[in-house]
PDB file of N, CA and C in Angstrom:
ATOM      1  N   UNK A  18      11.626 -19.467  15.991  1.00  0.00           N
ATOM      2  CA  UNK A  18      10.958 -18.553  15.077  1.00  0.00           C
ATOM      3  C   UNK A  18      10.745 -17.209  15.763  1.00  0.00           C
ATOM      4  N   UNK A  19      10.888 -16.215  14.683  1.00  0.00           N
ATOM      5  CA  UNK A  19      10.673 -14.711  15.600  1.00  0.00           C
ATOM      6  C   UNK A  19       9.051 -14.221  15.319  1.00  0.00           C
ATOM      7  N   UNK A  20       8.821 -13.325  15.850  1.00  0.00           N
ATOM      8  CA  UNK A  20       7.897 -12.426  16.225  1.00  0.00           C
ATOM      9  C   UNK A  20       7.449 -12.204  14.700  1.00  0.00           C
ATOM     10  N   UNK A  21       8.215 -11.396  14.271  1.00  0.00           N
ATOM     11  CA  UNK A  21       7.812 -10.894  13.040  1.00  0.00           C
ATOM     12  C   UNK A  21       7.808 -11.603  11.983  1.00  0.00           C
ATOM     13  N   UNK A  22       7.734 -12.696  11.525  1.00  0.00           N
ATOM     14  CA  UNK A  22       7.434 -13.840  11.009  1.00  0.00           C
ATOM     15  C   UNK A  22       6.102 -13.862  11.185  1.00  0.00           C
ATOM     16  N   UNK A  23       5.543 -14.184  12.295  1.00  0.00           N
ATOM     17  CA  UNK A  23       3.960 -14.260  12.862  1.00  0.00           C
ATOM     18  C   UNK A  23       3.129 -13.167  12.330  1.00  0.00           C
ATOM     19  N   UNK A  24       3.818 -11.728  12.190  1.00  0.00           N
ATOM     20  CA  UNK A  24       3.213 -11.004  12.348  1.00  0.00           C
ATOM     21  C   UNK A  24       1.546 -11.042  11.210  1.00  0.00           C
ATOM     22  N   UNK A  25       0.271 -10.674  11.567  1.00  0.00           N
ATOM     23  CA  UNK A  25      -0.681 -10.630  10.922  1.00  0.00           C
ATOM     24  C   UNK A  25      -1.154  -9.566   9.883  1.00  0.00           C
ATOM     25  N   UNK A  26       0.067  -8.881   9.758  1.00  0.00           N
ATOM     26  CA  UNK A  26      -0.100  -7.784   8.831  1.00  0.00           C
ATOM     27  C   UNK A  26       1.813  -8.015   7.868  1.00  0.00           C
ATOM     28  N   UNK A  27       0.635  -8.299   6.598  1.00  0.00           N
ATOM     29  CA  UNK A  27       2.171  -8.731   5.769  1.00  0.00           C
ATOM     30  C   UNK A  27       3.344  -7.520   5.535  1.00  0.00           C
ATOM     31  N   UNK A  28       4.491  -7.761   4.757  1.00  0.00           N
ATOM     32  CA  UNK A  28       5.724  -6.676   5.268  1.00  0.00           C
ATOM     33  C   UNK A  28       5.297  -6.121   3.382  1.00  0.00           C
ATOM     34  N   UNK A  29       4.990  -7.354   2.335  1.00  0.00           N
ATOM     35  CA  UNK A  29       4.534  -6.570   0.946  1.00  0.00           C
ATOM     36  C   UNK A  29       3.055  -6.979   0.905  1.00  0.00           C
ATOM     37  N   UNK A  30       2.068  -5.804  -0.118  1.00  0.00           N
ATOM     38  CA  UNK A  30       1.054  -5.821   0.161  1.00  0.00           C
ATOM     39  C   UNK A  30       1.241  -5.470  -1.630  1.00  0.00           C
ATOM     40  N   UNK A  31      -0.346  -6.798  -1.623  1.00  0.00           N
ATOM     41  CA  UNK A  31      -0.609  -6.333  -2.915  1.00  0.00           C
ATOM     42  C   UNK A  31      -1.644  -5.181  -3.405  1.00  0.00           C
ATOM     43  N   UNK A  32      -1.994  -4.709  -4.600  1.00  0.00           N
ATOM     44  CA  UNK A  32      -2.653  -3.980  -4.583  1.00  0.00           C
ATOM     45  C   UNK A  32      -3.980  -3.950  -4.180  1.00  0.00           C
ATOM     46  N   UNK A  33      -4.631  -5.452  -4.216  1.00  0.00           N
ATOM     47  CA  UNK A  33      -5.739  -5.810  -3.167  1.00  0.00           C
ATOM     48  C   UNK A  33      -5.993  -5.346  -2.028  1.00  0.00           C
ATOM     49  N   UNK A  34      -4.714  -5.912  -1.439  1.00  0.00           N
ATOM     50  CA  UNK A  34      -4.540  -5.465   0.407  1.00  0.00           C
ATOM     51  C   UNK A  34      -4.644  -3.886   0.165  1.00  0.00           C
ATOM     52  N   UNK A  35      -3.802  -3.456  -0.715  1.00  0.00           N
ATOM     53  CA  UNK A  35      -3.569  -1.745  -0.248  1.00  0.00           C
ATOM     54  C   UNK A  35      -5.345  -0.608  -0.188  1.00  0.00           C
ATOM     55  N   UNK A  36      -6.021  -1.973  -1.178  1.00  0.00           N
ATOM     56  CA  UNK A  36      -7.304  -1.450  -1.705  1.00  0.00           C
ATOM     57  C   UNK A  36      -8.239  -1.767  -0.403  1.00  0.00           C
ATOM     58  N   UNK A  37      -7.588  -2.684   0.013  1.00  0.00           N
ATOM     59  CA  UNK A  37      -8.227  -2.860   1.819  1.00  0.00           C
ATOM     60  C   UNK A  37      -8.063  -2.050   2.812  1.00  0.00           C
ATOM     61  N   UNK A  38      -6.627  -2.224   2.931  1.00  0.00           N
ATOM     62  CA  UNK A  38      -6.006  -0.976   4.428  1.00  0.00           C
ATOM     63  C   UNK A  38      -6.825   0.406   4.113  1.00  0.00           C
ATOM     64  N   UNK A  39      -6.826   0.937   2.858  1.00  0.00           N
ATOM     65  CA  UNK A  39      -6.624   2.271   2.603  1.00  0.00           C
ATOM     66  C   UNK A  39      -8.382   2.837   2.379  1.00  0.00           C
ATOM     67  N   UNK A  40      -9.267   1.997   1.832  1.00  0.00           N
ATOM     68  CA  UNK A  40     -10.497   2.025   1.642  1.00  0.00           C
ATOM     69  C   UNK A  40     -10.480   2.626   0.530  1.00  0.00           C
ATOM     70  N   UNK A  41      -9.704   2.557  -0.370  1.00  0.00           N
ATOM     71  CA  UNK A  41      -9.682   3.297  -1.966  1.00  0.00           C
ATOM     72  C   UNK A  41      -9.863   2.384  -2.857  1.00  0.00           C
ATOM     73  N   UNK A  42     -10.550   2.853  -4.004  1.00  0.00           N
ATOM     74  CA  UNK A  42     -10.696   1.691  -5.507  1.00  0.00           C
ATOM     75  C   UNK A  42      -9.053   1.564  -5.870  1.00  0.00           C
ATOM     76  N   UNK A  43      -9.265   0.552  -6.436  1.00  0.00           N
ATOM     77  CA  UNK A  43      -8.275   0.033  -6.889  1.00  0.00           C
ATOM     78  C   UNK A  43      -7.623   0.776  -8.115  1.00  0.00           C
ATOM     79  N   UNK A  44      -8.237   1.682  -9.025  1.00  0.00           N
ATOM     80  CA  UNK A  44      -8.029   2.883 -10.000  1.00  0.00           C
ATOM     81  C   UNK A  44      -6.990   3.815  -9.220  1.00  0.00           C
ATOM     82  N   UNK A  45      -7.742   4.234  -7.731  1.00  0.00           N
ATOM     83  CA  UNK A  45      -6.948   5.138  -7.175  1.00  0.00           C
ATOM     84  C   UNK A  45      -5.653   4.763  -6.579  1.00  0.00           C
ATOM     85  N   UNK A  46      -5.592   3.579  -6.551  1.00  0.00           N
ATOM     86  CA  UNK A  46      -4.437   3.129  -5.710  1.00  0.00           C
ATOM     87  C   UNK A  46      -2.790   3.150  -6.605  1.00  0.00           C
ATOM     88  N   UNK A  47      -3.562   2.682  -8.514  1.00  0.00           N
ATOM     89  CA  UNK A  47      -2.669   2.752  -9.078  1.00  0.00           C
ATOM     90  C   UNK A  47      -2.681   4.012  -9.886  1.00  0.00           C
ATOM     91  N   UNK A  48      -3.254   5.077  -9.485  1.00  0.00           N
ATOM     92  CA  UNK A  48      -3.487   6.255 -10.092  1.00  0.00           C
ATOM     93  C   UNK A  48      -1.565   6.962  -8.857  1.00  0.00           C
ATOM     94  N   UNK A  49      -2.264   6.294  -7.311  1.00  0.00           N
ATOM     95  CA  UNK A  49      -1.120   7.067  -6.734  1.00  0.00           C
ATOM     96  C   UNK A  49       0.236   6.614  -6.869  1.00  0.00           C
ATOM     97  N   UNK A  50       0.263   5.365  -7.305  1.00  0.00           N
ATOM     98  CA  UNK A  50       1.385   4.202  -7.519  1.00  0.00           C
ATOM     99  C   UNK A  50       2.264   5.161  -8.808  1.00  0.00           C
ATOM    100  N   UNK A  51       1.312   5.454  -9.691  1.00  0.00           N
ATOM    101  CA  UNK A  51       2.205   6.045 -11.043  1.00  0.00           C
ATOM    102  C   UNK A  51       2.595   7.391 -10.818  1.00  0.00           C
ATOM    103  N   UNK A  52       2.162   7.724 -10.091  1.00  0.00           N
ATOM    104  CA  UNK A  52       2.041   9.424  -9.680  1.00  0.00           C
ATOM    105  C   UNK A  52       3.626   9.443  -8.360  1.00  0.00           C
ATOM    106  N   UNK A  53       3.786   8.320  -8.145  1.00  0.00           N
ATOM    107  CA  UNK A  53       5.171   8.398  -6.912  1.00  0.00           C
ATOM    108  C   UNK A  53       4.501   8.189  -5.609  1.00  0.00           C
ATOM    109  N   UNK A  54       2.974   9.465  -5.626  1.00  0.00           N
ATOM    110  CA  UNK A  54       2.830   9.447  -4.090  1.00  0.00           C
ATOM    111  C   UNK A  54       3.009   8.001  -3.083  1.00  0.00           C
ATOM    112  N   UNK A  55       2.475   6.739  -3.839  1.00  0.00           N
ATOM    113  CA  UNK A  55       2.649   5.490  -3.370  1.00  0.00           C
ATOM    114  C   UNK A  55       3.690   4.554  -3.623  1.00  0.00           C
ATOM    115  N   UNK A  56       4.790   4.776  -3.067  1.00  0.00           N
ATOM    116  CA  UNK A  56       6.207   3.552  -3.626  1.00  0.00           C
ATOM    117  C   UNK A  56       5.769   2.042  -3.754  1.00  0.00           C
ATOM    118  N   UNK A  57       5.688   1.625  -4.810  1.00  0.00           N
ATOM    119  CA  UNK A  57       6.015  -0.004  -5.064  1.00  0.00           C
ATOM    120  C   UNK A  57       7.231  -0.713  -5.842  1.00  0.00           C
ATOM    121  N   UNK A  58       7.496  -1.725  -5.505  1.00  0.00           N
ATOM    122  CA  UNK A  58       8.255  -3.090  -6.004  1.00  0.00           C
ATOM    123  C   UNK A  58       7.742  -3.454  -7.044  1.00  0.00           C
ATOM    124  N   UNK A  59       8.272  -3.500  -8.545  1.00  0.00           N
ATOM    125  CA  UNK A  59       7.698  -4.372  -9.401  1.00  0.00           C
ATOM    126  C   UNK A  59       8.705  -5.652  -9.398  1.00  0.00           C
ATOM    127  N   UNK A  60       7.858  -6.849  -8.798  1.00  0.00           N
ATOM    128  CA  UNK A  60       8.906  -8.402  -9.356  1.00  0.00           C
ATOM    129  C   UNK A  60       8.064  -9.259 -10.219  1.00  0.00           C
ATOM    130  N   UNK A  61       8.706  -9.009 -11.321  1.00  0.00           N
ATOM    131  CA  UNK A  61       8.407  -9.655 -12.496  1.00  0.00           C
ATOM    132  C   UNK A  61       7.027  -8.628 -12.934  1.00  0.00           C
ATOM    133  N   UNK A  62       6.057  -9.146 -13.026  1.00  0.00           N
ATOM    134  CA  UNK A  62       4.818  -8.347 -13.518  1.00  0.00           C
ATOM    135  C   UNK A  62       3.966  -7.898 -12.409  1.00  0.00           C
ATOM    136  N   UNK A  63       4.113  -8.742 -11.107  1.00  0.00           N
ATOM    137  CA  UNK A  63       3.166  -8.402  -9.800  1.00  0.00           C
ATOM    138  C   UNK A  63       3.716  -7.269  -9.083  1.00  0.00           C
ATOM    139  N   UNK A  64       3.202  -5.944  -8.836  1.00  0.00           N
ATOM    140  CA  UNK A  64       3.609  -5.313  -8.093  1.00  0.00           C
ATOM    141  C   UNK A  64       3.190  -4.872  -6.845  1.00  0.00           C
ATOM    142  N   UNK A  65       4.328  -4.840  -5.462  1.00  0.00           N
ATOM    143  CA  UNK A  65       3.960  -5.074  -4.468  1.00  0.00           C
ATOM    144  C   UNK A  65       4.120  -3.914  -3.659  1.00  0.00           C
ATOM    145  N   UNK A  66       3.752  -3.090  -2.523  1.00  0.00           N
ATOM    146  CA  UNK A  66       3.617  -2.092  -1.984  1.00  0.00           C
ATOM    147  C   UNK A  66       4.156  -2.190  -0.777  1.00  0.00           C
ATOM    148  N   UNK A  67       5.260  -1.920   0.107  1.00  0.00           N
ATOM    149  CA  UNK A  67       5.519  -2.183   0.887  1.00  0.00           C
ATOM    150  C   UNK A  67       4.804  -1.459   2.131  1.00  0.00           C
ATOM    151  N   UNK A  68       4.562  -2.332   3.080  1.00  0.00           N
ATOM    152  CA  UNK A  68       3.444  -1.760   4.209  1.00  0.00           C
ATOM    153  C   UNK A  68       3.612  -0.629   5.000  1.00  0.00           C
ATOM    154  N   UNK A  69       5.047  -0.582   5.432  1.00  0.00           N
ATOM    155  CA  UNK A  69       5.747   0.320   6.253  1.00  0.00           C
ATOM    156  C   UNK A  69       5.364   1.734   4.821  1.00  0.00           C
ATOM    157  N   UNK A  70       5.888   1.649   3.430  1.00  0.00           N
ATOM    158  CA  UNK A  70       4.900   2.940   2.778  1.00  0.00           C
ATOM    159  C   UNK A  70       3.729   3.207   2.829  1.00  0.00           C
ATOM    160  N   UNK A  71       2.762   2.207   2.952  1.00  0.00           N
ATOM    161  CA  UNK A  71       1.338   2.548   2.930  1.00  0.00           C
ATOM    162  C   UNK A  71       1.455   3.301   4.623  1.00  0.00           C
ATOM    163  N   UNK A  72       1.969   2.882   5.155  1.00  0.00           N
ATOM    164  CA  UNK A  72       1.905   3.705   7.047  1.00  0.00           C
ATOM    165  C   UNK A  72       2.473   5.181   6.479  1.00  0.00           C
ATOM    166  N   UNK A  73       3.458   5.339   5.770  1.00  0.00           N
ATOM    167  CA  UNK A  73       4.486   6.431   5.685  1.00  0.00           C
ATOM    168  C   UNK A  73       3.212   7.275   4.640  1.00  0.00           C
ATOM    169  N   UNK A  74       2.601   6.714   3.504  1.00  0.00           N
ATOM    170  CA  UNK A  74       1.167   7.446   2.692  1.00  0.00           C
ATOM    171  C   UNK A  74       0.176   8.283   3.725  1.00  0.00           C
ATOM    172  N   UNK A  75       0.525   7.367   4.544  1.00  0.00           N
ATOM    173  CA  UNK A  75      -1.245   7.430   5.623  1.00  0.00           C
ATOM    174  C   UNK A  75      -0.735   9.092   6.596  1.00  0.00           C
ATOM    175  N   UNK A  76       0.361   8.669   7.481  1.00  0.00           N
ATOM    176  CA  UNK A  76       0.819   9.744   8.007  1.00  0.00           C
ATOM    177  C   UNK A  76       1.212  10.522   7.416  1.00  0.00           C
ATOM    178  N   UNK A  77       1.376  10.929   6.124  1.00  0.00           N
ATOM    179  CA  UNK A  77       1.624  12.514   5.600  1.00  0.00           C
ATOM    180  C   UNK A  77       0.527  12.909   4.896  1.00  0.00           C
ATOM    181  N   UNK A  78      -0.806  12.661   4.976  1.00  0.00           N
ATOM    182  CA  UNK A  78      -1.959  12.862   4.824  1.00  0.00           C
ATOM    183  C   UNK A  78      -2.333  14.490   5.653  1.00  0.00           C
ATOM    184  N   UNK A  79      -2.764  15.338   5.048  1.00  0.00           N
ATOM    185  CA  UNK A  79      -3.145  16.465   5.811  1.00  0.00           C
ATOM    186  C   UNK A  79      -4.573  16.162   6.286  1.00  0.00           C
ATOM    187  N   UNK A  80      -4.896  16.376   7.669  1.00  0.00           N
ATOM    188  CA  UNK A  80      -5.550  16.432   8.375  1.00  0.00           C
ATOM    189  C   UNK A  80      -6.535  17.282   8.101  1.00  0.00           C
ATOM    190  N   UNK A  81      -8.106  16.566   7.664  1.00  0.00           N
ATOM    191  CA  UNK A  81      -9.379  17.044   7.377  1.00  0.00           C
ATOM    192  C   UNK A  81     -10.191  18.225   8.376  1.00  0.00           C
ATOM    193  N   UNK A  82     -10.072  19.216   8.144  1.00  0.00           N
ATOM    194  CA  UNK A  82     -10.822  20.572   8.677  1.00  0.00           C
ATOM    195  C   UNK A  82     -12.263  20.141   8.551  1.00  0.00           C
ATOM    196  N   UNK A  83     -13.156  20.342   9.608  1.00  0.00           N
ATOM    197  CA  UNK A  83     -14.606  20.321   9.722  1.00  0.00           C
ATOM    198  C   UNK A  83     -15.046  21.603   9.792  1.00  0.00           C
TER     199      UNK A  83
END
């Protein structure tokens, strides 16, 4: 068995998880989902977010001025 099999952070994330990683309501998550900013998978009716996008969301985030 490999590595990434094990891994503790899944490769699709549902909109739950994304509502976890990201600390956003779940409104906003599919507000960004319809909007493009967030790429998902629809299979069948469940749609899934792939993790490596939620990393790729996170890093093109502009950086908060104090």
């Amino acid at each position: 068995m490999t590595t990434a099999a094990h891994s503790s952070s899944p490769v699709l994330c549902t909109v739950k998880d994304a509502v976890v990683l990201l600390r956003l309501g779940r409104s906003t998550i599919y507000e960004l989902m319809a909007s493009g900013e967030l790429p998902f998978i629809k299979l069948g009716r469940a749609r899934r977010i792939k993790r490596a996008d939620i990393d790729a969301f996170v890093a093109q985030l502009p950086p908060q001025s104090v």
